[in-house]
């Protein structure tokens, strides 16, 4: 067991799907996996391991923000021999070119965060997905005729801010949407030479204040989960 995860080493699969919310992890396990076993509940950060079409998959929560996903993904890669983590989250769109339910496969994450610098000496304001999983997701989407957006996003440390509008780092780098975790996930994967990708469903359009209803969120999750799960089947 690691400091924040109490699972036995072999209880976590080499591939982990990582939503932010522990109850979302439970929903995914209950609705998409079979033979499900709860392997961690320290701090209620539920991790489950089960089967998807006879492939072992784990699903567990990252919590919110770079510090939180930084801890969970580091321990999974470093102490549980996890090879690939796919974050499956939601994001706010900075542009009305995006619509609710759109799915983004994150090519790179821009951030004001100093996580990568102070953890590993990795300089710069952006990090790419790591390994072959990003391309595998794009290939699966193409094969299934699913429309997804590939592009840059903003991994922000801030949810509530005094000044509305798109922050300078996002404006300057054409970040289409904002979330709060990918930069730290990609930093850990880069440092530890593992695979990492982020799939995001647009849950709100920031300029117009449009938001998904909670019923909508379930359906939106379904498309994104199927894309992630069908991709990892051959991975
Ligand atoms: N900001 C940051 N993260 C988010 C948002 C947002 O507006 N929506 C969903 N995740």
CSV table of C-alpha atoms and ligand atoms in Angstrom, one decimal:
chain,number,residue,atom,x,y,z
A,1,UNK,CA,0.0,0.0,0.0
A,2,UNK,CA,1.0,3.6,-0.6
A,3,UNK,CA,0.5,6.6,1.7
A,4,UNK,CA,-2.9,7.5,0.1
A,5,UNK,CA,-4.0,4.2,-1.4
A,6,UNK,CA,-4.6,1.1,0.7
A,7,UNK,CA,-5.0,-1.5,-2.1
A,8,UNK,CA,-2.7,-4.5,-2.2
A,9,UNK,CA,-0.2,-4.2,-5.1
A,10,UNK,CA,-1.8,-6.7,-7.5
A,11,UNK,CA,-5.3,-5.3,-6.9
A,12,UNK,CA,-4.9,-2.4,-9.3
A,13,UNK,CA,-4.8,-3.1,-13.0
A,14,UNK,CA,-2.1,-1.6,-15.3
A,15,UNK,CA,-4.7,0.7,-16.9
A,16,UNK,CA,-6.6,3.1,-14.7
A,17,UNK,CA,-9.5,5.4,-15.7
A,18,UNK,CA,-9.6,8.4,-13.5
A,19,UNK,CA,-12.6,10.7,-13.0
A,20,UNK,CA,-12.3,13.5,-10.5
A,21,UNK,CA,-15.2,12.4,-8.3
A,22,UNK,CA,-15.2,9.3,-6.2
A,23,UNK,CA,-19.0,8.7,-6.8
A,24,UNK,CA,-18.3,9.0,-10.5
A,25,UNK,CA,-15.7,6.3,-10.2
A,26,UNK,CA,-18.4,4.1,-8.5
A,27,UNK,CA,-20.9,4.9,-11.2
A,28,UNK,CA,-18.4,3.9,-13.9
A,29,UNK,CA,-17.5,0.7,-12.0
A,30,UNK,CA,-21.2,-0.2,-11.5
A,31,UNK,CA,-22.3,0.6,-15.1
A,32,UNK,CA,-19.4,-0.4,-17.3
A,33,UNK,CA,-17.4,-3.1,-15.5
A,34,UNK,CA,-18.1,-6.6,-14.3
A,35,UNK,CA,-16.6,-8.6,-11.4
A,36,UNK,CA,-16.0,-5.3,-9.6
A,37,UNK,CA,-14.0,-5.2,-6.4
A,38,UNK,CA,-13.5,-2.1,-4.2
A,39,UNK,CA,-9.8,-1.9,-3.6
A,40,UNK,CA,-9.4,1.5,-1.9
A,41,UNK,CA,-11.5,3.8,0.2
A,42,UNK,CA,-8.9,5.8,2.0
A,43,UNK,CA,-10.3,9.4,2.3
A,44,UNK,CA,-13.3,8.1,0.3
A,45,UNK,CA,-11.2,8.2,-2.9
A,46,UNK,CA,-12.8,5.0,-4.1
A,47,UNK,CA,-10.8,2.7,-6.4
A,48,UNK,CA,-12.5,-0.3,-8.1
A,49,UNK,CA,-11.0,-3.0,-10.2
A,50,UNK,CA,-13.2,-5.0,-12.6
A,51,UNK,CA,-13.4,-6.4,-16.1
A,52,UNK,CA,-14.4,-4.8,-19.4
A,53,UNK,CA,-14.9,-7.5,-22.0
A,54,UNK,CA,-12.4,-9.7,-20.2
A,55,UNK,CA,-9.8,-6.9,-19.8
A,56,UNK,CA,-8.8,-5.9,-16.2
A,57,UNK,CA,-9.4,-2.2,-15.7
A,58,UNK,CA,-9.3,0.0,-12.5
A,59,UNK,CA,-11.2,3.1,-12.0
A,60,UNK,CA,-10.7,5.6,-9.2
A,61,UNK,CA,-10.9,9.3,-8.3
A,62,UNK,CA,-8.2,11.9,-8.7
A,63,UNK,CA,-9.9,14.6,-6.6
A,64,UNK,CA,-9.8,18.2,-7.8
A,65,UNK,CA,-6.8,20.1,-8.9
A,66,UNK,CA,-3.1,19.4,-9.7
A,67,UNK,CA,-2.0,18.7,-6.1
A,68,UNK,CA,-4.6,16.0,-5.7
A,69,UNK,CA,-4.2,14.2,-9.1
A,70,UNK,CA,-0.5,14.7,-8.6
A,71,UNK,CA,-0.6,12.5,-5.5
A,72,UNK,CA,-2.9,9.7,-6.8
A,73,UNK,CA,-1.3,9.4,-10.2
A,74,UNK,CA,2.2,9.4,-8.8
A,75,UNK,CA,1.5,6.6,-6.3
A,76,UNK,CA,-0.3,4.5,-9.0
A,77,UNK,CA,2.5,4.8,-11.5
A,78,UNK,CA,5.3,4.5,-8.9
A,79,UNK,CA,4.0,2.0,-6.4
A,80,UNK,CA,1.3,0.0,-8.2
A,81,UNK,CA,3.1,-0.4,-11.5
A,82,UNK,CA,0.3,1.3,-13.4
A,83,UNK,CA,1.3,1.9,-17.0
A,84,UNK,CA,-1.5,4.1,-18.3
A,85,UNK,CA,-3.9,6.6,-16.8
A,86,UNK,CA,-6.8,8.1,-18.7
A,87,UNK,CA,-8.3,11.1,-16.9
A,88,UNK,CA,-12.1,11.2,-17.8
A,89,UNK,CA,-13.4,14.5,-16.7
A,90,UNK,CA,-15.4,17.6,-17.5
A,91,UNK,CA,-14.4,21.0,-18.6
A,92,UNK,CA,-15.7,24.5,-19.2
A,93,UNK,CA,-15.5,25.8,-22.7
A,94,UNK,CA,-13.8,29.2,-23.2
A,95,UNK,CA,-15.3,29.5,-26.7
A,96,UNK,CA,-18.8,29.3,-28.1
A,97,UNK,CA,-17.3,27.2,-31.0
A,98,UNK,CA,-17.6,24.3,-28.6
A,99,UNK,CA,-21.0,22.9,-27.5
A,100,UNK,CA,-22.2,21.0,-24.5
A,101,UNK,CA,-21.4,17.3,-24.8
A,102,UNK,CA,-18.4,17.8,-27.1
A,103,UNK,CA,-15.5,15.5,-26.2
A,104,UNK,CA,-12.0,16.7,-26.2
A,105,UNK,CA,-8.9,14.5,-26.4
A,106,UNK,CA,-6.2,16.8,-24.8
A,107,UNK,CA,-3.1,17.2,-27.0
A,108,UNK,CA,-1.4,19.5,-24.5
A,109,UNK,CA,-2.2,21.3,-21.3
A,110,UNK,CA,-1.1,24.8,-20.5
A,111,UNK,CA,-0.8,25.9,-16.9
A,112,UNK,CA,0.4,28.6,-14.6
A,113,UNK,CA,1.1,25.7,-12.1
A,114,UNK,CA,4.6,25.3,-10.8
A,115,UNK,CA,3.9,21.6,-10.2
A,116,UNK,CA,6.2,20.2,-12.9
A,117,UNK,CA,9.0,22.6,-12.2
A,118,UNK,CA,9.1,22.1,-8.4
A,119,UNK,CA,8.5,18.3,-8.5
A,120,UNK,CA,10.8,17.4,-11.4
A,121,UNK,CA,12.6,20.5,-12.7
A,122,UNK,CA,10.5,20.3,-15.9
A,123,UNK,CA,10.3,23.9,-17.2
A,124,UNK,CA,7.7,25.5,-19.5
A,125,UNK,CA,4.1,26.4,-19.3
A,126,UNK,CA,2.7,23.4,-21.1
A,127,UNK,CA,3.0,19.6,-21.2
A,128,UNK,CA,1.8,17.0,-23.8
A,129,UNK,CA,-0.1,13.8,-23.3
A,130,UNK,CA,2.4,10.9,-22.8
A,131,UNK,CA,2.8,7.6,-24.7
A,132,UNK,CA,0.7,6.1,-27.4
A,133,UNK,CA,-2.7,6.3,-25.7
A,134,UNK,CA,-3.6,9.7,-27.1
A,135,UNK,CA,-3.3,8.4,-30.7
A,136,UNK,CA,-5.0,5.2,-29.8
A,137,UNK,CA,-8.0,7.2,-28.6
A,138,UNK,CA,-8.1,9.2,-31.8
A,139,UNK,CA,-7.9,6.0,-33.9
A,140,UNK,CA,-10.8,4.4,-31.9
A,141,UNK,CA,-12.9,7.6,-32.4
A,142,UNK,CA,-12.2,7.6,-36.1
A,143,UNK,CA,-13.1,3.9,-36.4
A,144,UNK,CA,-16.4,4.4,-34.6
A,145,UNK,CA,-17.2,7.6,-36.6
A,146,UNK,CA,-17.2,9.6,-33.3
A,147,UNK,CA,-16.6,13.3,-33.6
A,148,UNK,CA,-14.0,14.4,-31.1
A,149,UNK,CA,-11.9,17.6,-30.7
A,150,UNK,CA,-8.2,17.4,-30.4
A,151,UNK,CA,-6.4,20.4,-28.9
A,152,UNK,CA,-4.9,22.5,-26.2
A,153,UNK,CA,-6.6,23.1,-22.9
A,154,UNK,CA,-5.9,25.2,-19.8
A,155,UNK,CA,-5.2,23.3,-16.5
A,156,UNK,CA,-6.0,26.1,-14.1
A,157,UNK,CA,-5.4,26.2,-10.3
A,158,UNK,CA,-8.4,28.5,-10.0
A,159,UNK,CA,-12.1,27.9,-10.3
A,160,UNK,CA,-13.4,31.2,-8.9
A,161,UNK,CA,-11.7,34.4,-10.1
A,162,UNK,CA,-12.4,38.1,-9.7
A,163,UNK,CA,-11.9,39.0,-13.4
A,164,UNK,CA,-14.3,37.1,-15.7
A,165,UNK,CA,-13.2,36.1,-19.2
A,166,UNK,CA,-10.4,34.0,-20.6
A,167,UNK,CA,-7.1,34.2,-18.7
A,168,UNK,CA,-4.1,35.4,-20.6
A,169,UNK,CA,-2.3,32.0,-20.8
A,170,UNK,CA,-5.4,30.5,-22.4
A,171,UNK,CA,-6.0,33.4,-24.7
A,172,UNK,CA,-2.4,33.4,-26.0
A,173,UNK,CA,-2.3,29.7,-26.6
A,174,UNK,CA,-5.7,29.0,-28.1
A,175,UNK,CA,-6.9,26.9,-25.2
A,176,UNK,CA,-10.4,25.9,-26.0
A,177,UNK,CA,-11.4,24.8,-22.5
A,178,UNK,CA,-10.5,24.8,-18.9
A,179,UNK,CA,-10.1,22.0,-16.3
A,180,UNK,CA,-7.8,21.6,-13.3
A,181,UNK,CA,-5.8,18.4,-13.4
A,182,UNK,CA,-4.1,17.4,-16.7
A,183,UNK,CA,-0.9,19.3,-16.3
A,184,UNK,CA,0.1,17.4,-13.1
A,185,UNK,CA,-0.9,14.0,-14.6
A,186,UNK,CA,1.2,14.7,-17.7
A,187,UNK,CA,4.1,15.8,-15.6
A,188,UNK,CA,4.1,12.6,-13.6
A,189,UNK,CA,3.8,10.5,-16.7
A,190,UNK,CA,6.6,12.3,-18.4
A,191,UNK,CA,8.9,12.0,-15.4
A,192,UNK,CA,8.1,8.3,-14.7
A,193,UNK,CA,8.0,7.4,-18.4
A,194,UNK,CA,4.4,6.2,-18.4
A,195,UNK,CA,1.3,6.8,-20.6
A,196,UNK,CA,-1.3,9.5,-19.9
A,197,UNK,CA,-4.2,11.0,-21.7
A,198,UNK,CA,-7.1,13.2,-20.8
A,199,UNK,CA,-10.6,13.0,-22.2
A,200,UNK,CA,-13.0,15.8,-21.3
A,201,UNK,CA,-16.7,16.3,-21.9
A,202,UNK,CA,-17.8,20.0,-22.1
A,203,UNK,CA,-20.1,20.5,-19.2
A,204,UNK,CA,-20.4,24.2,-19.3
A,205,UNK,CA,-19.9,27.1,-21.8
A,206,UNK,CA,-18.3,29.8,-19.9
A,207,UNK,CA,-19.2,32.9,-22.1
A,208,UNK,CA,-22.9,32.0,-22.2
A,209,UNK,CA,-23.2,30.3,-18.7
A,210,UNK,CA,-24.9,27.3,-20.4
A,211,UNK,CA,-24.6,24.2,-18.2
A,212,UNK,CA,-25.4,20.5,-18.5
A,213,UNK,CA,-28.2,19.1,-16.3
A,214,UNK,CA,-27.3,16.2,-14.0
A,215,UNK,CA,-29.3,13.9,-16.2
A,216,UNK,CA,-27.3,15.1,-19.2
A,217,UNK,CA,-24.1,14.4,-17.4
A,218,UNK,CA,-24.8,10.7,-17.3
A,219,UNK,CA,-25.4,10.4,-21.0
A,220,UNK,CA,-22.3,12.5,-21.7
A,221,UNK,CA,-20.2,10.3,-19.5
A,222,UNK,CA,-21.4,7.2,-21.5
A,223,UNK,CA,-19.9,8.3,-24.8
A,224,UNK,CA,-16.6,9.3,-23.2
A,225,UNK,CA,-16.4,6.1,-21.2
A,226,UNK,CA,-17.1,3.9,-24.2
A,227,UNK,CA,-14.4,5.7,-26.1
A,228,UNK,CA,-11.9,5.2,-23.3
A,229,UNK,CA,-12.9,1.6,-22.6
A,230,UNK,CA,-12.9,0.5,-26.3
A,231,UNK,CA,-9.5,2.1,-26.7
A,232,UNK,CA,-7.9,0.3,-23.8
A,233,UNK,CA,-9.2,-3.1,-25.0
A,234,UNK,CA,-6.3,-3.3,-27.5
A,235,UNK,CA,-3.8,-1.4,-25.5
B,1,LIG,N1,-13.3,25.6,-14.6
B,1,LIG,C1,-12.5,24.7,-14.2
B,1,LIG,N2,-12.7,23.4,-14.3
B,1,LIG,C2,-13.9,23.0,-14.8
B,1,LIG,C3,-14.8,23.9,-15.2
B,1,LIG,C4,-14.5,25.3,-15.1
B,1,LIG,O1,-15.3,26.2,-15.5
B,1,LIG,N3,-15.9,23.2,-15.7
B,1,LIG,C5,-15.6,21.9,-15.5
B,1,LIG,N4,-14.4,21.8,-15.0
